[in-house]
XYZ file of C-alpha atoms in Angstrom:
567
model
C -60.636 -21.865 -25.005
C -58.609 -20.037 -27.656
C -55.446 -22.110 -28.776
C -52.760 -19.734 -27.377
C -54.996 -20.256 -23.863
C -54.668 -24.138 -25.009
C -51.261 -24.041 -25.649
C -50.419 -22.172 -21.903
C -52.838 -24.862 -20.409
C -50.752 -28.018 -21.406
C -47.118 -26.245 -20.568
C -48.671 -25.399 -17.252
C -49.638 -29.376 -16.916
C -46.471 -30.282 -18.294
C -44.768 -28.619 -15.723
C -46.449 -29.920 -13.010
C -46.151 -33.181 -14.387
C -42.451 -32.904 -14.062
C -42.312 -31.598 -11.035
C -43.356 -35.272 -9.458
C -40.598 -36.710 -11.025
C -42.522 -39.595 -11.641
C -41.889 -40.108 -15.298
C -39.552 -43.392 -16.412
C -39.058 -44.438 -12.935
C -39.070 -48.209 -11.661
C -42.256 -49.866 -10.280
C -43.441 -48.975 -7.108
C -45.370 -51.350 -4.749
C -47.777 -48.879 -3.500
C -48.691 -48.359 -7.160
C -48.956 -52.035 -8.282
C -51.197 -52.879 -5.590
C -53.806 -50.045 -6.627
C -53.788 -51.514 -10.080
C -54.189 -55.020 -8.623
C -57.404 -52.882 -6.894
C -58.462 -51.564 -9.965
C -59.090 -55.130 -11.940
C -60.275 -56.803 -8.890
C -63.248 -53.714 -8.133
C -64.086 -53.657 -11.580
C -63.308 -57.389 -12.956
C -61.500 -56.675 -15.831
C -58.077 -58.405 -17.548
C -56.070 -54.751 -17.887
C -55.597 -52.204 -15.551
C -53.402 -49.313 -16.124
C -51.547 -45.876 -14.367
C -51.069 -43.669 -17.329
C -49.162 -40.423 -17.248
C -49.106 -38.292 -20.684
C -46.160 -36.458 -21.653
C -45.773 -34.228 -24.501
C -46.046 -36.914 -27.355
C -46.166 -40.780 -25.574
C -48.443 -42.509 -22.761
C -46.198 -43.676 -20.484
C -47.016 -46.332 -17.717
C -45.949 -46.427 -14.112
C -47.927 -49.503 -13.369
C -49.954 -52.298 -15.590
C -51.408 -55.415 -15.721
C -52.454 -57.492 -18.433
C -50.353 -55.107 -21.211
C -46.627 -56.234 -22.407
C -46.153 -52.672 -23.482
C -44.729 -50.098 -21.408
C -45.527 -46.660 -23.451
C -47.771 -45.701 -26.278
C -47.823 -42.675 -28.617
C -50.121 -40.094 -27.156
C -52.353 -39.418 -30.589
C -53.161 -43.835 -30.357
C -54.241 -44.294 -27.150
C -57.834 -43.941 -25.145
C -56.181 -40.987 -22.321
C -55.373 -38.273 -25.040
C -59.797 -37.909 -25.187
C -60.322 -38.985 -21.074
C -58.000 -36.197 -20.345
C -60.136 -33.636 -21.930
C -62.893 -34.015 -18.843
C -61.996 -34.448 -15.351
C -64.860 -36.981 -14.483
C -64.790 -40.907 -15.766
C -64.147 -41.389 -19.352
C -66.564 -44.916 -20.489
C -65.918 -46.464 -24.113
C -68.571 -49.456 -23.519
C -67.408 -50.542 -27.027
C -64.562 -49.341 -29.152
C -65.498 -51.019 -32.001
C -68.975 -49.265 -32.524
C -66.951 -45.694 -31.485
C -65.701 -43.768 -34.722
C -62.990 -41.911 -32.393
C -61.070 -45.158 -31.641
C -61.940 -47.899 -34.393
C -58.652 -47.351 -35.733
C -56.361 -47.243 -33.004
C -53.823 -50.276 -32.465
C -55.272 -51.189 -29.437
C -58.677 -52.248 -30.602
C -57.498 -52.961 -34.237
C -55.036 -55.134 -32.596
C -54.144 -57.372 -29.697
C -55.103 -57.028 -27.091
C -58.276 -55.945 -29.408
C -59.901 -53.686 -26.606
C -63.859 -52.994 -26.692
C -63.986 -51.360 -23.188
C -62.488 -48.738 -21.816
C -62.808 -46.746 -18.259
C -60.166 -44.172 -17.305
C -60.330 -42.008 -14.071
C -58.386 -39.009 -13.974
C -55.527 -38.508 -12.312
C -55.990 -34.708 -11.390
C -53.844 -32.214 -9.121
C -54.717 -30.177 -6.405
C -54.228 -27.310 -8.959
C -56.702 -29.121 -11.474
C -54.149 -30.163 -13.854
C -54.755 -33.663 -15.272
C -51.545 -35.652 -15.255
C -52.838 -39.393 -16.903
C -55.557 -41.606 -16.082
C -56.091 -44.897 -13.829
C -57.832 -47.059 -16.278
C -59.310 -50.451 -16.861
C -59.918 -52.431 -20.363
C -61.965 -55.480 -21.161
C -61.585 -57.209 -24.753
C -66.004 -57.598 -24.542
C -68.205 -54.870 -24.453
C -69.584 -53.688 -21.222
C -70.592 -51.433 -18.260
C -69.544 -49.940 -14.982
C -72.071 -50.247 -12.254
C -72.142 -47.149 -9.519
C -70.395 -48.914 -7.273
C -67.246 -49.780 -9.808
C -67.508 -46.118 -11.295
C -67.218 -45.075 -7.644
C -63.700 -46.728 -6.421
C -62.309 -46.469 -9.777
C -62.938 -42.642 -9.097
C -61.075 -43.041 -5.278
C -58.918 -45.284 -6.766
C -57.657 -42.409 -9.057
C -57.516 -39.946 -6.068
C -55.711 -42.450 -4.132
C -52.862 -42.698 -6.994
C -52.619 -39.106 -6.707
C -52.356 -39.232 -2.705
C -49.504 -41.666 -3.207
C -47.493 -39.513 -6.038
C -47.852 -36.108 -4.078
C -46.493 -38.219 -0.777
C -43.840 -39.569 -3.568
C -42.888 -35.765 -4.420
C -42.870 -34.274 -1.148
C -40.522 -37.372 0.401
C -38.518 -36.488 -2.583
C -38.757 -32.590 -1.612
C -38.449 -33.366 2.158
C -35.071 -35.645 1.501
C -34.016 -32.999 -1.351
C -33.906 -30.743 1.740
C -32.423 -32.795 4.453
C -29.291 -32.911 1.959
C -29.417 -29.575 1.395
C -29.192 -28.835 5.061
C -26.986 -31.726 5.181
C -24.629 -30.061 3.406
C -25.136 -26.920 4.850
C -24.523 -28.147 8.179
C -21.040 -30.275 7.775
C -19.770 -27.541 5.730
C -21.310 -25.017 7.969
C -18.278 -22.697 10.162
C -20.527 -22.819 13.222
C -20.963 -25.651 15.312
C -24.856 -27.313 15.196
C -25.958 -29.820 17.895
C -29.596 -31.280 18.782
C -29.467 -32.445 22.485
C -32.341 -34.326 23.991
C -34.200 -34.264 27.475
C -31.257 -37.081 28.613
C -29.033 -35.163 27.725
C -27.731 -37.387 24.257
C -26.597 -35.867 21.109
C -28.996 -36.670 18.436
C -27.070 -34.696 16.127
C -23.792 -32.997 15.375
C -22.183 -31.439 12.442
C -18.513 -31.528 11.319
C -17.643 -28.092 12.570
C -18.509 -28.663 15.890
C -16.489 -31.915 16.146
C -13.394 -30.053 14.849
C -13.958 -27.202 17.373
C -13.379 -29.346 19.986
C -11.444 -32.180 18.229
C -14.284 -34.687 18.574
C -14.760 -37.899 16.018
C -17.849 -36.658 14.386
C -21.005 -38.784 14.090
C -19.331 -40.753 16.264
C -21.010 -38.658 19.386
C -24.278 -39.208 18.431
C -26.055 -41.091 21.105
C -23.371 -40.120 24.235
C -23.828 -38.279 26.904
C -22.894 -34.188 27.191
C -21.198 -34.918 30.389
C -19.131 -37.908 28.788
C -17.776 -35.652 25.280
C -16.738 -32.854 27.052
C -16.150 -33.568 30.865
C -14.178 -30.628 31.440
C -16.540 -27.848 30.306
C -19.848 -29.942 31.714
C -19.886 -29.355 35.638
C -19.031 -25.441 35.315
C -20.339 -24.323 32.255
C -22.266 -26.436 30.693
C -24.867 -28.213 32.706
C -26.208 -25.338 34.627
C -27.182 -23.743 31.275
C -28.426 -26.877 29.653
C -30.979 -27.880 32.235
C -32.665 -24.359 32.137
C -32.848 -24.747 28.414
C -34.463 -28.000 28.431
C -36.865 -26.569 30.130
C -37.438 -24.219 27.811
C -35.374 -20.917 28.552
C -33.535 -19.648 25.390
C -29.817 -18.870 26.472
C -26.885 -17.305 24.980
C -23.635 -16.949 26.751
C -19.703 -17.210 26.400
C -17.620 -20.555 26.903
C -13.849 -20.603 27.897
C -11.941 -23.905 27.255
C -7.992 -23.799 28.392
C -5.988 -25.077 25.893
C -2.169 -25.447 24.813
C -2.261 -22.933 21.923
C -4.022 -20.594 24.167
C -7.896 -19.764 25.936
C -10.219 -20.686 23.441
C -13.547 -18.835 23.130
C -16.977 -19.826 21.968
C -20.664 -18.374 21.500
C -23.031 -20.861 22.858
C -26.651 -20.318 22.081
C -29.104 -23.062 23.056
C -32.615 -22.774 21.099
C -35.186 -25.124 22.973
C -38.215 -26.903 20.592
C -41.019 -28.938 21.315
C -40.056 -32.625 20.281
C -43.646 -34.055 19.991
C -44.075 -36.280 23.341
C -40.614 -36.677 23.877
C -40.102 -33.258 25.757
C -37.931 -30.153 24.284
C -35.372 -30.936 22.179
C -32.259 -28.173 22.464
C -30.611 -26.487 19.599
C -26.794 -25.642 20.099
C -24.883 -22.973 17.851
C -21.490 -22.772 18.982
C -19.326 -20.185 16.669
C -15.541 -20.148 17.358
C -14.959 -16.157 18.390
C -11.462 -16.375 19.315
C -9.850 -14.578 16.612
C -12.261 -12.124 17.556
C -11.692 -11.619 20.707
C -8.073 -11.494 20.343
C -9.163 -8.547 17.661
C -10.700 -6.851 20.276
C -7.687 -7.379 22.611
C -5.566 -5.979 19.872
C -7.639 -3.339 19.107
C -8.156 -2.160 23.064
C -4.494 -2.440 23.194
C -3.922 -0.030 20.370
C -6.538 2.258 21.605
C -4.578 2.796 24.998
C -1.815 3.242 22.820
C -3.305 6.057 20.890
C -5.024 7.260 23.998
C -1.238 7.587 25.981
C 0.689 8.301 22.429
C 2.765 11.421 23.317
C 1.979 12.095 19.272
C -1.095 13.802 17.597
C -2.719 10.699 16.374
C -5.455 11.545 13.737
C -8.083 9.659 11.904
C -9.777 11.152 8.678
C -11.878 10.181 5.505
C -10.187 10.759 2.067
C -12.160 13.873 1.873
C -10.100 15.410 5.227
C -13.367 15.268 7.311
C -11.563 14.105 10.679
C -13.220 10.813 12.802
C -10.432 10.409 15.330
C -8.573 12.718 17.742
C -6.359 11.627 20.872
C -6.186 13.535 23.912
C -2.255 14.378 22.550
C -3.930 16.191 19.659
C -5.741 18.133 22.348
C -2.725 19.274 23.866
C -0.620 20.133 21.263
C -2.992 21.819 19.058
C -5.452 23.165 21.934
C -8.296 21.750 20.032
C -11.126 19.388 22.090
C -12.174 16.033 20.043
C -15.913 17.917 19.868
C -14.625 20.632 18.271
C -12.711 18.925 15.652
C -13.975 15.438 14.808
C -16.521 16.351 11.701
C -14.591 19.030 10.607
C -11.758 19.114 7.664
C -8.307 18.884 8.888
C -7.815 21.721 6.582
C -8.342 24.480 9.844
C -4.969 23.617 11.017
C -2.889 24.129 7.902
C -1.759 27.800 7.610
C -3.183 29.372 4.210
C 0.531 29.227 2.704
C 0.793 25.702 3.008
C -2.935 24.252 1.651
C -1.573 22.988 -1.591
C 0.488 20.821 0.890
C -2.157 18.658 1.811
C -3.311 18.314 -1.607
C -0.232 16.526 -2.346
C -0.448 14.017 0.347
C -3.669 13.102 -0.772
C -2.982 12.556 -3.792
C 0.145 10.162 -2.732
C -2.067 8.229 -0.049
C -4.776 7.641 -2.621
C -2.138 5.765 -4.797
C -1.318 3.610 -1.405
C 1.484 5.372 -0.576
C 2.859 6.965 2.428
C 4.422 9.979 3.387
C 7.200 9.629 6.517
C 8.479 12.420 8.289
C 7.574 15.949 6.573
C 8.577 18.770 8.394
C 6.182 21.140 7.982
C 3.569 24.200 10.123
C 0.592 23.879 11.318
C -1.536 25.980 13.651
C -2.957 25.560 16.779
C -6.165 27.234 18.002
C -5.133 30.324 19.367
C -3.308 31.236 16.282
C 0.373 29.816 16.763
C 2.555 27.959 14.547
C 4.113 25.137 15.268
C 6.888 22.977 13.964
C 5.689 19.497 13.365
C 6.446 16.257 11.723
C 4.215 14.352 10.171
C 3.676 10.834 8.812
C 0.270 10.159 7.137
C -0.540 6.698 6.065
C -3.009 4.720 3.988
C -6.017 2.762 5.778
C -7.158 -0.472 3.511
C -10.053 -2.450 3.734
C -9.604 -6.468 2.831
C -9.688 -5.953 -0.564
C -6.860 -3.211 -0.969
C -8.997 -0.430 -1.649
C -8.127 2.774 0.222
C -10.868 4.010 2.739
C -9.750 6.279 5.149
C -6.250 8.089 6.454
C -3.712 7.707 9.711
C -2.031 10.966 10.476
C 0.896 10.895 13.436
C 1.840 14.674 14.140
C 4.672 15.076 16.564
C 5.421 18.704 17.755
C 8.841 19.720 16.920
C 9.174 23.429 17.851
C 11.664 22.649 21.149
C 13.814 20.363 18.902
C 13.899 22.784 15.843
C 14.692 25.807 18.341
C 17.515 23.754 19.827
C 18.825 22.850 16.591
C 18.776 26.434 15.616
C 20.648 27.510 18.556
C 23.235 25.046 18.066
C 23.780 26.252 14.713
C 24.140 29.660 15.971
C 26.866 28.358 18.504
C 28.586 26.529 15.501
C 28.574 30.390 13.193
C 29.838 31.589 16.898
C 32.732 29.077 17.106
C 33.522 29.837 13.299
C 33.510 33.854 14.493
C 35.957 32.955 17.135
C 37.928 30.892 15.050
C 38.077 33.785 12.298
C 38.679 36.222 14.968
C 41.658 34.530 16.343
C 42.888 34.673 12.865
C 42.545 38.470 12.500
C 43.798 38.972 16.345
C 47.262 37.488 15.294
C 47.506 39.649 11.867
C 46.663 42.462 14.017
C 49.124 41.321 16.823
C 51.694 41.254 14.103
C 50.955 45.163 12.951
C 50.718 46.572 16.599
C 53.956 45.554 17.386
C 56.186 47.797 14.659
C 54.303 50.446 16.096
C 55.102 49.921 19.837
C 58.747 49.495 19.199
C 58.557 53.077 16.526
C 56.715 54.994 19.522
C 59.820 53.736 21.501
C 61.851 55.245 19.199
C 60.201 58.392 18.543
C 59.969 59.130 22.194
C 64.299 60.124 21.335
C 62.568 62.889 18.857
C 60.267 64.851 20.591
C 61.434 68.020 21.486
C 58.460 69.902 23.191
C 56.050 68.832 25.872
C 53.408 68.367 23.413
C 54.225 65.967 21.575
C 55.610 63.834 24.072
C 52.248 63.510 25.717
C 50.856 63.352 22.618
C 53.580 59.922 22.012
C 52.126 59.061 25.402
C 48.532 58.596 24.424
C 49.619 56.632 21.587
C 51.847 54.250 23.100
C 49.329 54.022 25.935
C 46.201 53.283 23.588
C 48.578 51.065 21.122
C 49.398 49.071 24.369
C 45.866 48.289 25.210
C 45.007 47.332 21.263
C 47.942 44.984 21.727
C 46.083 43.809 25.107
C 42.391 43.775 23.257
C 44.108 41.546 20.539
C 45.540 39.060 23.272
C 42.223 39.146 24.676
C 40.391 37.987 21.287
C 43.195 35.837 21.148
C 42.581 33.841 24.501
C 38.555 34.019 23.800
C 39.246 32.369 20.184
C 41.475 29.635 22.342
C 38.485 29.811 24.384
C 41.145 30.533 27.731
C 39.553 32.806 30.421
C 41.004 36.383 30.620
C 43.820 36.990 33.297
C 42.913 38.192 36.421
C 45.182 40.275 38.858
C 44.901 43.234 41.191
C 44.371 46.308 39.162
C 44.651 50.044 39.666
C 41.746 51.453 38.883
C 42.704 54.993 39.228
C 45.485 54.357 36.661
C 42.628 52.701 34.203
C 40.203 55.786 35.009
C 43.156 58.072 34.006
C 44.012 56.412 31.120
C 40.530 56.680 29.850
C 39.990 60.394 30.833
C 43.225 61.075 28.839
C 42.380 59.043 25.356
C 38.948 60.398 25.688
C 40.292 64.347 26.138
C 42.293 63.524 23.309
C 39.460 61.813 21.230
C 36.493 63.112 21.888
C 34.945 65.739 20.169
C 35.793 69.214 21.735
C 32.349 70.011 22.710
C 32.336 67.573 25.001
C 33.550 68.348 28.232
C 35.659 65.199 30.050
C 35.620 65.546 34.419
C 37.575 63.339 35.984
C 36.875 62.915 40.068
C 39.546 60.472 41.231
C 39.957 60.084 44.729
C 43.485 59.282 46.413
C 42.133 56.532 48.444
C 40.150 54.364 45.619
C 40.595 51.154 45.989
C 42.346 48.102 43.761
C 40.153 45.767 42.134
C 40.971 42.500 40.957
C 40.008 41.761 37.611
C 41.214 41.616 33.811
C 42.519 45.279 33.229
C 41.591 45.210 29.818
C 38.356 43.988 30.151
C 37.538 46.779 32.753
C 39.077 48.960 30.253
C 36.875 47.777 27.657
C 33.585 47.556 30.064
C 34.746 52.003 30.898
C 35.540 52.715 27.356
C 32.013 51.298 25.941
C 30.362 53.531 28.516
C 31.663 56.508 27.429
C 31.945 55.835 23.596
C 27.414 54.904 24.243
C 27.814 58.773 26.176
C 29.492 60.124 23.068
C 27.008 59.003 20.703
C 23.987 59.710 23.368
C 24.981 63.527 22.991
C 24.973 64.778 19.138
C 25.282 68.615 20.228
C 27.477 68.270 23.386
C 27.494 67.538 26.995
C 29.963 66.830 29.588
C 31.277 63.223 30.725
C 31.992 62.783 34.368
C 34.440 60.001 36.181
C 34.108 59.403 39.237
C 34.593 56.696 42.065
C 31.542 55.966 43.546
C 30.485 52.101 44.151
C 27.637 52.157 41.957
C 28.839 54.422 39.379
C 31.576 55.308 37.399
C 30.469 57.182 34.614
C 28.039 60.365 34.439
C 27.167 62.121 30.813
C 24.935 65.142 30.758
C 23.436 66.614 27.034
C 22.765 70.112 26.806
């Protein structure tokens, strides 16, 4: 072997030296008594269990030899450990390779030496069981042989010693795993009897611990046995692996646990039963919470909307449907983007950038657009969804439509500019009150002036149309006090001849004015000057109907009272 092979040889011996944890421990019966063995077989005054570390020869067991360790480079082992069959010095003293060493040079001034060694299943040599004489002399076959089992035996007894170690290494491993385990772990026998239990299941159901080890199912937990319990048990003892869910009652509320029994073989004893038992109540109180909230979103009269960051939609409720005509195939998978007219994208933008940074946005009043191409007024709140660490991974959009409630608010703002109208009209109807009354009283006295037929009817028509202004403004007046118009018989004929007179006068003259007024027409009851008002519009829309001329008609008939003919 090359030296770097030489030198990866020894580390790899070294390490499996180490890993019987052997070295500097106390003595061991097992391993006295196979030294005892060792200088009875082969009838010598030392016998010795040698294990070489990296520089000393260190003994687990000895007779006849005060010391307890020598250095490796002085002892017999460091040239036995270079074969792996039995190493015989019949005489040290006639051996160049160990005149010198301390031992023979010394007391106990050893001539013989036989060392066995003490080899792995992996064919690393750990030490040597050896045996020294202070005469010269020989092994027969028979000594040669048992020292050779003797050697194999020490190695049986320090692989059992490392795997014990190994196997109670893991038992506190899975100690610890256990007690500190958040599931429940039992071991229940073919009687029934806990043979185990760890310190979560005793604080699941407020039991002393170890303390239950050895009792009876039925006696810990005689409420759950007869019902829920025993039925379950008895098939898995029999083998059957079961899983199911266990109610217990209790004063903070229905506790809830997942019970799964694992049946195993248990040598001759029958099958020994497994129990995991993990506390689900939170759980299920989640999902009670969470079926809650999905009736909620199901019967919301709102849009409620679940997307990813990137808009792509994963939620829509049957409101969403409705309001924005949309089906939850059509639009879960696609970007929320399809319902935002084009004018208002950067919108959206802007609330994504907000929920990103954890915020919210409450309330906007904004469009959007349903599916067969109408705007609506909606308001929106869009919210942040968080995982358990704070890290934003998804977004909650509530949409309520608002259309009705923004046309209503409209219309009561155009009732508010109409009550400011009527309350500036009242205004003007009492300057205008004010100016038509000098000019009643001048006609008065201007009737004293006219001398010729003319212009008395002429004073006529004015006093007659300055009297119904004066009438129009009272009326404007009583609508601005918001008082309903006076209502008395009226003459219609008179009205009618009033009208065909103002328009005669008005009009322009090529437009003819007929007047067909029967004797016998009726009175009416009614606010004159409303039915004046209703007449006059009539013929002032005739007027303006006929740009070259035509010819207005009056007349009495029920369903008609004015008749306009263009040329």
């Amino acid at each position: 072997m090359t030296q770097g092979e030489n030198i990866a040889a020894e580390q790899r011996r070294l390490a499996s030296l180490r890993r019987y944890g052997v070295l500097d421990t106390g003595p061991e019966p097992a391993m006295d008594d196979l030294t005892a063995l060792a200088t009875h077989i082969c009838a010598t005054p030392i016998a010795l269990i040698s294990l070489v570390d990296e520089g000393r020869l260190w003994f687990k067991s000895k007779i006849g030899l005060a010391a307890t360790a020598l250095p490796r480079s002085l002892s017999f082992c460091e040239r036995a450990m270079a074969q792996a069959e039995l190493f015989i010095v019949p005489d040290a003293t006639r051996d160049d390779r160990f005149t010198e060493l301390p031992l023979v040079r010394e007391e106990p001034r050893v001539r013989f030496y036989a060392g066995a060694p003490l080899l792995t299943p992996e064919g690393d040599i750990l030490g040597t069981l050896c045996v020294m004489d202070r005469v010269p002399r020989e092994l027969g076959p028979e000594q040669s042989a048992a020292l050779l089992r003797l050697s194999r035996q020490v190695m049986l007894q320090l692989e059992f010693r490392r795997q014990a170690s190994e196997l109670r290494e893991t038992e506190e491993r899975m100690r610890l795993v256990t007690d500190t385990a958040s599931v429940g772990l039992v071991m229940v026998n073919g009687h029934q009897r806990y043979v185990y239990a760890n310190e979560a299941y005793a604080r699941m159901f407020h039991l002393p611990g170890a303390d239950i080890v050895g009792q009876r199912v039925a006696e810990v937990l005689p409420d759950l046995y007869e019902a829920q319990i025993r039925p379950r048990l008895e098939r898995a003892l029999r083998g059957e692996r079961i899983s199911f869910e266990m109610r217990r009652p209790g004063s903070g509320g229905e506790k809830h646990f997942l019970v799964k029994y694992e049946p195993t073989q248990s040598g001759g004893s029958g099958w020994l039963v497994v129990v995991v038992i993990t506390d689900v109540t939170e759980l299920h109180r989640a999902e009670l919470i969470s079926l809650r909230l999905a009736a909620i979103v199901e019967s919301s009269g709102d849009a409620i909307i679940g997307k990813e960051l990137d808009g792509i939609i994963t939620s829509w409720n049957p409101s969403a449907e409705r309001i924005f005509g949309f089906t939850a195939g059509e639009m879960v998978g696609t970007n929320i983007r399809r319902l935002i007219p084009e004018e208002r994208q950067s919108e959206e933008q802007e609330i994504m950038d907000r929920i990103r940074l954890g915020e919210s946005v409450e309330h906007l009043e904004t469009q959007r657009q349903t599916k067969d191409g109408r705007l609506l007024e909606v308001a929106i709140t869009v919210s942040p969804i968080k995982d358990s660490v704070g890290r934003v991974v998804g977004v909650s959009k509530v949409a309520r439509d608002i259309t009705e409630r923004k046309r209503l608010e409209r219309q009561f703002l155009r009732a508010q500019r109409m009550e400011s109208i009527g309350t500036l009209a009242g205004g003007i109807a009492h300057d205008l009150n004010n100016v038509l009354t000098p000019i009643l009283m001048s006609i008065v006295m201007l009737r004293d002036y006219a001398g010729d037929a003319e212009s008395k009817a002429l004073l006529e028509i004015l006093h007659a149309s300055a009297r119904r202004g004066a009438q129009m403004v009272k009326q404007v007046l009583s609508f601005a006090r918001g008082v309903d118009g006076q209502r008395m018989p009226v003459n219609a004929r008179r009205v009618l001849t009033e009208i065909v007179d103002v328009t005669r006068e008005t009009f322009p003259k090529s437009i003819e004015i007929v007047g067909v007024l029967p004797e016998s027409l009726w009175t009416v009851t009614g606010d004159a000057t409303q039915i004046h008002q209703a007449l006059m519009n009539l013929c002032v829309n005739a007027r303006d109907a006929m740009v070259t001329g035509g010819r207005v008609a009056r007349i009495s008939k029920a369903n008609k009272c004015v008749r306009a003919k263009a040329d």
